Amino acid sequence: EVQVVESGGGLVQAGGSLRLSCGFSGFIYDDYAVGWFRQAPGKEREGVACITSDDLTYYTDSIKGRFIASNDKAKRTVWLQMNNLKSDDTAVYYCAVDRAVYCTAAIDGDFFDYWGQGTQVTASS
C-alpha cells in the first residue's frame, strides 16, 4: 500500500515563507514524480509544481521564482520551499505520487494515483 504524508502548512504573513514536505512509502518503482497541487475555496485544483526522482522540475507561472521543489531520492521525500507568499497562495496544498513519466509541464493531477491528505497554507495580507 502506498502511503503519502504531507506536513508543513501553517499561517504566515504575506511575504513570509513556509516549507512543505511530502514523504511516501510503498511505491514499488525506482522512478517517481511528486506533484504539488493546491485548491482554494471555490476554485478548481491547480497544479503548482512537479519534481521527478531525477530532479526534473516544472513550475506553474504564478509561483516561478518564489517556490522551489527539492528531492531526496534515498529518503523518498520531497520538499516545496515557498518564499514571498502572497494572499493568492492561500489554499489547501496536496502532494501526489506516481511514475516519473507523469511529471510534465502541464502538472496534471489526473495522472497521479497516490495523494496525501492535504495541508492548509494561509498567507495573510
mmCIF file of C-alpha atoms in Angstrom:
data_model
loop_
_atom_site.group_PDB
_atom_site.id
_atom_site.type_symbol
_atom_site.label_atom_id
_atom_site.label_comp_id
_atom_site.label_asym_id
_atom_site.label_seq_id
_atom_site.Cartn_x
_atom_site.Cartn_y
_atom_site.Cartn_z
ATOM 1 C CA GLU A 1 0.000 0.000 0.000
ATOM 2 C CA VAL A 2 1.331 3.407 -0.990
ATOM 3 C CA GLN A 3 1.239 5.982 1.778
ATOM 4 C CA VAL A 4 1.798 9.696 1.190
ATOM 5 C CA VAL A 5 2.198 12.048 4.144
ATOM 6 C CA GLU A 6 2.491 15.811 3.977
ATOM 7 C CA SER A 7 3.413 18.325 6.607
ATOM 8 C CA GLY A 8 4.499 21.912 6.993
ATOM 9 C CA GLY A 9 1.495 24.073 6.310
ATOM 10 C CA GLY A 10 0.519 26.983 8.500
ATOM 11 C CA LEU A 11 -0.316 30.655 8.783
ATOM 12 C CA VAL A 12 2.176 33.329 7.754
ATOM 13 C CA GLN A 13 2.038 36.969 6.854
ATOM 14 C CA ALA A 14 2.269 37.880 3.205
ATOM 15 C CA GLY A 15 5.921 37.945 2.216
ATOM 16 C CA GLY A 16 6.776 35.130 4.583
ATOM 17 C CA SER A 17 7.956 31.609 3.884
ATOM 18 C CA LEU A 18 6.854 28.060 4.547
ATOM 19 C CA ARG A 19 8.344 24.695 3.675
ATOM 20 C CA LEU A 20 6.116 21.755 2.875
ATOM 21 C CA SER A 21 7.341 18.192 2.973
ATOM 22 C CA CYS A 22 5.969 15.093 1.306
ATOM 23 C CA GLY A 23 7.168 11.647 2.292
ATOM 24 C CA PHE A 24 5.956 8.481 0.682
ATOM 25 C CA SER A 25 6.401 4.741 1.108
ATOM 26 C CA GLY A 26 5.260 1.535 -0.509
ATOM 27 C CA PHE A 27 5.763 2.848 -4.054
ATOM 28 C CA ILE A 28 7.392 -0.044 -5.864
ATOM 29 C CA TYR A 29 9.079 1.813 -8.745
ATOM 30 C CA ASP A 30 12.524 3.402 -8.584
ATOM 31 C CA ASP A 31 11.474 6.320 -10.750
ATOM 32 C CA TYR A 32 8.801 8.623 -9.421
ATOM 33 C CA ALA A 33 7.225 12.012 -9.761
ATOM 34 C CA VAL A 34 5.827 14.099 -6.947
ATOM 35 C CA GLY A 35 3.357 16.735 -7.934
ATOM 36 C CA TRP A 36 2.265 19.627 -5.761
ATOM 37 C CA PHE A 37 -1.292 20.850 -6.169
ATOM 38 C CA ARG A 38 -3.447 23.376 -4.404
ATOM 39 C CA GLN A 39 -7.120 24.138 -4.125
ATOM 40 C CA ALA A 40 -8.536 27.372 -2.802
ATOM 41 C CA PRO A 41 -12.177 27.656 -1.693
ATOM 42 C CA GLY A 42 -14.478 27.909 -4.689
ATOM 43 C CA LYS A 43 -11.674 27.281 -7.159
ATOM 44 C CA GLU A 44 -10.540 24.300 -9.157
ATOM 45 C CA ARG A 45 -7.469 22.327 -8.230
ATOM 46 C CA GLU A 46 -4.298 23.826 -9.673
ATOM 47 C CA GLY A 47 -1.004 22.147 -10.439
ATOM 48 C CA VAL A 48 1.783 24.124 -8.775
ATOM 49 C CA ALA A 49 4.998 22.150 -9.228
ATOM 50 C CA CYS A 50 6.307 18.758 -10.131
ATOM 51 C CA ILE A 51 9.650 17.086 -9.499
ATOM 52 C CA THR A 52 10.938 13.700 -10.557
ATOM 53 C CA SER A 53 13.361 11.283 -8.956
ATOM 54 C CA ASP A 54 15.974 12.656 -11.399
ATOM 55 C CA ASP A 55 15.287 16.234 -10.236
ATOM 56 C CA LEU A 56 13.469 17.320 -13.372
ATOM 57 C CA THR A 57 11.170 20.130 -12.266
ATOM 58 C CA TYR A 58 8.234 22.067 -13.638
ATOM 59 C CA TYR A 59 6.518 25.069 -12.084
ATOM 60 C CA THR A 60 3.345 26.915 -12.879
ATOM 61 C CA ASP A 61 3.953 30.520 -13.935
ATOM 62 C CA SER A 62 2.376 32.144 -10.881
ATOM 63 C CA ILE A 63 4.970 30.683 -8.498
ATOM 64 C CA LYS A 64 8.118 30.682 -10.619
ATOM 65 C CA GLY A 65 10.978 32.347 -8.788
ATOM 66 C CA ARG A 66 9.206 32.029 -5.430
ATOM 67 C CA PHE A 67 8.678 28.276 -4.904
ATOM 68 C CA ILE A 68 11.415 25.666 -5.163
ATOM 69 C CA ALA A 69 10.915 21.903 -5.194
ATOM 70 C CA SER A 70 13.688 19.621 -3.994
ATOM 71 C CA ASN A 71 14.069 15.917 -3.628
ATOM 72 C CA ASP A 72 15.888 13.314 -1.542
ATOM 73 C CA LYS A 73 15.625 10.117 -3.506
ATOM 74 C CA ALA A 74 17.037 7.890 -0.747
ATOM 75 C CA LYS A 75 14.526 9.199 1.778
ATOM 76 C CA ARG A 76 11.684 9.324 -0.740
ATOM 77 C CA THR A 77 10.904 12.787 0.485
ATOM 78 C CA VAL A 78 10.213 15.935 -1.472
ATOM 79 C CA TRP A 79 10.027 19.482 -0.199
ATOM 80 C CA LEU A 80 8.374 22.614 -1.530
ATOM 81 C CA GLN A 81 10.045 25.768 -0.271
ATOM 82 C CA MET A 82 7.589 28.619 -0.617
ATOM 83 C CA ASN A 83 9.004 32.127 -0.377
ATOM 84 C CA ASN A 84 7.433 35.561 -0.671
ATOM 85 C CA LEU A 85 3.993 34.077 -0.089
ATOM 86 C CA LYS A 86 1.047 36.080 -1.329
ATOM 87 C CA SER A 87 -2.576 36.028 -0.234
ATOM 88 C CA ASP A 88 -3.393 34.371 -3.582
ATOM 89 C CA ASP A 89 -1.267 31.395 -2.488
ATOM 90 C CA THR A 90 -3.734 30.604 0.300
ATOM 91 C CA ALA A 91 -5.120 27.124 -0.319
ATOM 92 C CA VAL A 92 -5.008 23.517 0.776
ATOM 93 C CA TYR A 93 -1.836 22.045 -0.684
ATOM 94 C CA TYR A 94 -1.612 18.408 -1.703
ATOM 95 C CA CYS A 95 1.247 16.282 -2.901
ATOM 96 C CA ALA A 96 0.716 13.285 -5.118
ATOM 97 C CA VAL A 97 2.998 10.499 -6.297
ATOM 98 C CA ASP A 98 3.204 8.424 -9.460
ATOM 99 C CA ARG A 99 5.666 7.352 -12.173
ATOM 100 C CA ALA A 100 8.139 9.942 -13.404
ATOM 101 C CA VAL A 101 6.609 9.997 -16.890
ATOM 102 C CA TYR A 102 3.565 11.784 -15.484
ATOM 103 C CA CYS A 103 5.587 14.834 -14.455
ATOM 104 C CA THR A 104 5.074 17.230 -17.345
ATOM 105 C CA ALA A 105 4.790 20.971 -17.860
ATOM 106 C CA ALA A 106 1.020 20.584 -17.607
ATOM 107 C CA ILE A 107 1.315 19.406 -13.946
ATOM 108 C CA ASP A 108 -1.928 17.480 -14.358
ATOM 109 C CA GLY A 109 -3.270 15.885 -11.232
ATOM 110 C CA ASP A 110 -5.446 13.483 -13.203
ATOM 111 C CA PHE A 111 -2.342 11.404 -13.928
ATOM 112 C CA PHE A 112 -1.403 10.916 -10.267
ATOM 113 C CA ASP A 113 -2.852 7.998 -8.330
ATOM 114 C CA TYR A 114 -1.481 8.427 -4.812
ATOM 115 C CA TRP A 115 -2.374 11.508 -2.801
ATOM 116 C CA GLY A 116 -1.552 12.961 0.569
ATOM 117 C CA GLN A 117 -4.136 14.276 2.984
ATOM 118 C CA GLY A 118 -3.510 17.949 2.267
ATOM 119 C CA THR A 119 -2.184 20.764 4.415
ATOM 120 C CA GLN A 120 -3.553 24.281 4.803
ATOM 121 C CA VAL A 121 -1.365 27.208 3.787
ATOM 122 C CA THR A 122 -2.610 30.669 4.660
ATOM 123 C CA ALA A 123 -0.800 33.883 3.779
ATOM 124 C CA SER A 124 -2.473 36.843 5.412
ATOM 125 C CA SER A 125 -2.211 40.314 3.920
#
